[in-house]
Amino acid sequence: MKVHIALVGQIMPRYLLSLITMRLFDSKKLAELQQNTSNIRNICILAHVDHGKTTLADCLVASNGIISPKMAGKLRYMDSRKDEQERGITMKSSSIALYYCLEGKEFLVNLIDSPGHVDFSSEVSTAVRLCDGAIVVVDVIEGVCPQTQVALKQAWLENIRPVLVLNKIDRLILEMKLSPLDAYVHLTQVLEQVNAVMGELFATEVLGRDVVTVKTKTHEQSQMNRDLSEWSTGLEDADDSQLYFSPDHGNVVFASAVDGWAFSVEDFASLFASKLGIDESTLKQHLWGDFYFHTKTKQIISGAQEKAKKPLFVQFVLENLWAVYDTIVVRKDKEKLQKILDSLHIKLTARDMRHTDGKVQLQAVLMQWLPVAKAVLSMVCEKLPSPLEISEEKVEKLMCSQTERFDALPADTQALKSSFLRCSPLNDSPVIIFISKMFPVERKCLPQNRQQPLTAEEIAQRREQARQKHAEMMMQTCSLEEKKSIQNLSEADLSMLSMKKDVEQTSPLHLSDDVFIAFARVFSGTVKKGQEVYVLGPKHDPHKALEMLKNGQDINPNLKLKDLKSGQHITKVVIEDLYVLMGRELDEIDCVPAGNVFGIGGLEEHVLKTATLSTTVACPAFTELTLMAVPIVRVAVEPCQPQDLQALIHGLRLLNQADACVQVIVQETGEHVLVTAGEVHLQRCLDDLKERYAKVDINASEPIVPFRETIVVPPSVDMVNEAILDQHNAPKKAPGHEGDAETEALITIHTSNKQSTIKIRAAPLPSDVTTLLENNMQLLKAMDRHFNSKVENTRDSEEMSSEDAHNATLLTERTLKAINNLREELKKAFANAGKEWEDAVEQIWSVGPRRCGPNILLNRVPGYNRSSVWEKFNKDNFIDPRAEYDSSFIYGFQLATIAGPLCEEPLMGVCFVVEDWILTSPQDSSEPVGSQPYGPFSGQIMSSVKEGCRRAFQAQPQRLMAAMYTCSIQANAEVLGKVYAVLARRHGRVLHGDALEGSASFCVEAALPVVESFAFAPEIRKQTSGLASPQLVFSHWEVIEIDPFWTPRGVFALRREG
């Protein structure tokens, strides 16, 4: 199997192509390995940016002969994009299949390299979903960074098992110049930091878990054990034996990927066990920790720190490693180098021995002594699970969201759980595939379009055919003398004459169009070419699909994604192409059994971003990916030439399909807006749009940063600290509402036909309440989905009560407990805010926008005692005529909160209190409802509520809220002042700056407005000469303390403002 030279040549110079070697296994061997599910490992590499993920991946790829070991870390084989190579960061997740043999067992390792930059964390989510294990890489100098914590959290949420690689240990030797003992102390501190993150995730999970057994206890038992249960948190009973990282457990590897070496404690235990006369397993258990070797008794004794002895890890591991670096790199002692080679039984080439660069010699020695692939892949194969070991908890998380009960799914759907657990490739098992993303590939790079080398027989045959064809053409077009001369030509001469024509006719067409390949994994069954499967969209509901099939309705096989109507989420497709993902190239295969990561071609018309493929519609759509980055940076795009508009729209459609995080929005004005996760992500999207998808010149606006609108408590002084005498100006009456009466903040508004009168006012929500609502948006969505579902008007009260019970059972015990906790926390927050918020929790009519936002509609209408948002509202059992228009009232509130009056941005932290709602019956009106020219009465109420909320909002002091980043910067002490200066110029606020233990670096945490963040990273690198690099993560919304309608009135203010 050869490497595709044309694709690699786009990225690296031609002279480096000679360093690419041949792969160790072919397609037949790969197909054989895919059948043995127990020996498959699906893993991804997770880390903070620049911690060495791609360099480590290069070392593992080199072990399979795909690239030269000398190019590991330099080639960045998994980074195939041009901008990835230029920036030196990974921007996409890419997979490669690796072969590894451990103790006679052959393993197939599907390795996925993922980005570490926060802007591309959505790519990490797509990778984690397909894996069973993860390699977490940590730079021992920088320690646990923000994205390291995010990576560990993503692995925890997806129920995948991590192993740890402590990378860049060479920097402890050459840069920080630590002694072996100091380095050991530093390594233990880094390991404690990682384990602290794992412990925090574990404690959060256990403390949030429901204790269902408590509800089954009798009253006497609960009274008897009440004192004990009050002190129990559940942490004592939880099993954390497999939670933490420890070298003696075999889940930690020490490495320097750039120098090509890595080891576990097992490697040195096997090396020194015979020399010390100690059992290898005993030495392995004690090589890491507070143990030392007593030379007289030849025993391992604890208490090395207390007795001022060298720990075993320092004496037998680090000191030897330090000695190798000191001999080869620092002192360059050729004589001692030869002794080291003899003792380790290593041979260097004459070229390496003559080399003047000590790093080259060091890599040559350590790559043979402690190869990275052996240590890392051995740990992966031994410690990470196979697809057969998938847990029931993970299966249930994939099949239904955490807010819903698994037993609420249809019986046919629940039966598929056993198929997940078996992970069987047999033909009788249903095919279940999850597609985590769609990624583009140039059409000419597909295996079927790749030019294949000709055999000697094919070359001879083509030469003969071309000679005969060319001779016939010349005989037809030439004169009599020319025909005689042609007949006298030799075969070689005639072949040379026809060569040009032959090349023109046989050369393939240049295909530059992109095709989309689905990045997927088989969870059950075996997928084959030509097989017909259902494509289940993210909103697919197995209840409705099974009911539809029961009624005799079938899925139209000609439907595509663009043909689906509202409520339709299923299409049919025939699998055309299957590929093994090999980094920069694809290998075509005929079938893929369960447990493998692979690619599918021909799904562009059926899958947008993610989807589930199955042979049964009973299969549920997999739960949504956990995205850690919030798309927040927007730009408006337009073509430079108006005639290129259709090309731009087509390019935006392709970009939206290719990127998991980007959002494409078409405004009401027809403007096309790109929403991205950050500045680097934005630049990549614009480059792809210009050069790959639209292929036209485009104009992009300045980045548009979203804001939020809110109201505040009326201030006592203005912007220049002058007393405000008239805090509220009477708002102007809106046209068409001449009869409205307004007194300060209370707004009275009528519908157009004067049959309904609404009195409403706005008030700022307490900050604690706003925070609670914002942090529990998913919980509010689940409440709305189950407690406020639509029911038919024909149901009687008994049917309604059974419906309520059914909806209640759809929610898990944990979700119901979380709802009760949220209710109690809101009660406390309102109670702390003052008496005006008394009973506010039970008066919540709705929340918004989208029924899950940080704004509240309070019901204080006399006599209208509808149920609150915490219960299901049944208007059929409600005698009040206003109940008929209850949903219209709520929709009006939703419209008001999704676009405020200041700049059409969503509202935040606003409470609309409905003081009165009077409904005049149509019979009392002067004319019948049907003859009124104002449209449906429900629509009038909706418009009036929206207008009333906007005017009530304007009657209060209005403010804008800015999006804020949390900025993490690691810098040396000498450039710390320059970092603070750049933050101050951009209105940043330093939260804290702490020195990192064991290093001279500082970690600065700051809050920075998103609107001030553009070109922030280049500026701070320029000012600090590259010694500081920021990481920006969206954090919160913050009120801008500037009145947008303030006008100077006093003498001092007029002088100041000119």
PDB file of N, CA, C and O in Angstrom, residues 124-144:
ATOM      1  N   VAL A 124     -13.581  18.136  18.788  1.00  0.00           N
ATOM      2  CA  VAL A 124     -13.278  17.178  19.861  1.00  0.00           C
ATOM      3  C   VAL A 124     -14.536  16.392  20.223  1.00  0.00           C
ATOM      4  O   VAL A 124     -14.496  15.183  20.440  1.00  0.00           O
ATOM      5  N   SER A 125     -15.678  17.077  20.249  1.00  0.00           N
ATOM      6  CA  SER A 125     -16.940  16.404  20.576  1.00  0.00           C
ATOM      7  C   SER A 125     -17.273  15.331  19.553  1.00  0.00           C
ATOM      8  O   SER A 125     -17.748  14.248  19.908  1.00  0.00           O
ATOM      9  N   THR A 126     -17.027  15.619  18.267  1.00  0.00           N
ATOM     10  CA  THR A 126     -17.307  14.617  17.233  1.00  0.00           C
ATOM     11  C   THR A 126     -16.385  13.409  17.358  1.00  0.00           C
ATOM     12  O   THR A 126     -16.786  12.286  17.040  1.00  0.00           O
ATOM     13  N   ALA A 127     -15.165  13.625  17.842  1.00  0.00           N
ATOM     14  CA  ALA A 127     -14.220  12.518  17.999  1.00  0.00           C
ATOM     15  C   ALA A 127     -14.548  11.678  19.223  1.00  0.00           C
ATOM     16  O   ALA A 127     -14.522  10.436  19.177  1.00  0.00           O
ATOM     17  N   VAL A 128     -14.871  12.331  20.322  1.00  0.00           N
ATOM     18  CA  VAL A 128     -15.103  11.623  21.584  1.00  0.00           C
ATOM     19  C   VAL A 128     -16.306  10.692  21.472  1.00  0.00           C
ATOM     20  O   VAL A 128     -16.312   9.586  22.033  1.00  0.00           O
ATOM     21  N   ARG A 129     -17.337  11.111  20.725  1.00  0.00           N
ATOM     22  CA  ARG A 129     -18.545  10.301  20.622  1.00  0.00           C
ATOM     23  C   ARG A 129     -18.267   8.926  19.993  1.00  0.00           C
ATOM     24  O   ARG A 129     -18.936   7.946  20.304  1.00  0.00           O
ATOM     25  N   LEU A 130     -17.269   8.834  19.124  1.00  0.00           N
ATOM     26  CA  LEU A 130     -16.996   7.586  18.411  1.00  0.00           C
ATOM     27  C   LEU A 130     -16.007   6.680  19.131  1.00  0.00           C
ATOM     28  O   LEU A 130     -15.714   5.600  18.632  1.00  0.00           O
ATOM     29  N   CYS A 131     -15.486   7.113  20.276  1.00  0.00           N
ATOM     30  CA  CYS A 131     -14.381   6.392  20.924  1.00  0.00           C
ATOM     31  C   CYS A 131     -14.824   5.680  22.187  1.00  0.00           C
ATOM     32  O   CYS A 131     -15.856   6.001  22.791  1.00  0.00           O
ATOM     33  N   ASP A 132     -14.003   4.709  22.581  1.00  0.00           N
ATOM     34  CA  ASP A 132     -14.179   4.008  23.857  1.00  0.00           C
ATOM     35  C   ASP A 132     -13.122   4.418  24.873  1.00  0.00           C
ATOM     36  O   ASP A 132     -13.276   4.140  26.063  1.00  0.00           O
ATOM     37  N   GLY A 133     -12.045   5.027  24.421  1.00  0.00           N
ATOM     38  CA  GLY A 133     -10.979   5.451  25.314  1.00  0.00           C
ATOM     39  C   GLY A 133     -10.321   6.707  24.792  1.00  0.00           C
ATOM     40  O   GLY A 133     -10.544   7.119  23.644  1.00  0.00           O
ATOM     41  N   ALA A 134      -9.499   7.324  25.629  1.00  0.00           N
ATOM     42  CA  ALA A 134      -8.836   8.571  25.251  1.00  0.00           C
ATOM     43  C   ALA A 134      -7.444   8.619  25.849  1.00  0.00           C
ATOM     44  O   ALA A 134      -7.218   8.148  26.974  1.00  0.00           O
ATOM     45  N   ILE A 135      -6.512   9.185  25.077  1.00  0.00           N
ATOM     46  CA  ILE A 135      -5.168   9.485  25.578  1.00  0.00           C
ATOM     47  C   ILE A 135      -5.142  10.969  25.914  1.00  0.00           C
ATOM     48  O   ILE A 135      -5.253  11.817  25.022  1.00  0.00           O
ATOM     49  N   VAL A 136      -5.023  11.294  27.182  1.00  0.00           N
ATOM     50  CA  VAL A 136      -4.960  12.686  27.627  1.00  0.00           C
ATOM     51  C   VAL A 136      -3.489  13.072  27.752  1.00  0.00           C
ATOM     52  O   VAL A 136      -2.745  12.464  28.526  1.00  0.00           O
ATOM     53  N   VAL A 137      -3.066  14.058  26.978  1.00  0.00           N
ATOM     54  CA  VAL A 137      -1.671  14.503  26.953  1.00  0.00           C
ATOM     55  C   VAL A 137      -1.552  15.790  27.763  1.00  0.00           C
ATOM     56  O   VAL A 137      -2.337  16.733  27.563  1.00  0.00           O
ATOM     57  N   VAL A 138      -0.588  15.837  28.665  1.00  0.00           N
ATOM     58  CA  VAL A 138      -0.374  17.008  29.518  1.00  0.00           C
ATOM     59  C   VAL A 138       1.083  17.427  29.420  1.00  0.00           C
ATOM     60  O   VAL A 138       1.988  16.594  29.591  1.00  0.00           O
ATOM     61  N   ASP A 139       1.316  18.681  29.133  1.00  0.00           N
ATOM     62  CA  ASP A 139       2.664  19.257  29.150  1.00  0.00           C
ATOM     63  C   ASP A 139       3.086  19.413  30.605  1.00  0.00           C
ATOM     64  O   ASP A 139       2.423  20.111  31.389  1.00  0.00           O
ATOM     65  N   VAL A 140       4.199  18.778  30.991  1.00  0.00           N
ATOM     66  CA  VAL A 140       4.604  18.796  32.402  1.00  0.00           C
ATOM     67  C   VAL A 140       5.068  20.183  32.839  1.00  0.00           C
ATOM     68  O   VAL A 140       5.133  20.459  34.043  1.00  0.00           O
ATOM     69  N   ILE A 141       5.381  21.060  31.897  1.00  0.00           N
ATOM     70  CA  ILE A 141       5.783  22.421  32.262  1.00  0.00           C
ATOM     71  C   ILE A 141       4.556  23.274  32.544  1.00  0.00           C
ATOM     72  O   ILE A 141       4.466  23.949  33.572  1.00  0.00           O
ATOM     73  N   GLU A 142       3.573  23.229  31.641  1.00  0.00           N
ATOM     74  CA  GLU A 142       2.388  24.070  31.793  1.00  0.00           C
ATOM     75  C   GLU A 142       1.355  23.460  32.723  1.00  0.00           C
ATOM     76  O   GLU A 142       0.505  24.176  33.253  1.00  0.00           O
ATOM     77  N   GLY A 143       1.385  22.148  32.896  1.00  0.00           N
ATOM     78  CA  GLY A 143       0.447  21.502  33.800  1.00  0.00           C
ATOM     79  C   GLY A 143      -0.961  21.448  33.221  1.00  0.00           C
ATOM     80  O   GLY A 143      -1.171  21.448  32.013  1.00  0.00           O
ATOM     81  N   VAL A 144      -1.931  21.405  34.114  1.00  0.00           N
ATOM     82  CA  VAL A 144      -3.332  21.322  33.712  1.00  0.00           C
ATOM     83  C   VAL A 144      -3.804  22.700  33.269  1.00  0.00           C
ATOM     84  O   VAL A 144      -3.857  23.631  34.067  1.00  0.00           O
TER      85      VAL A 144
END
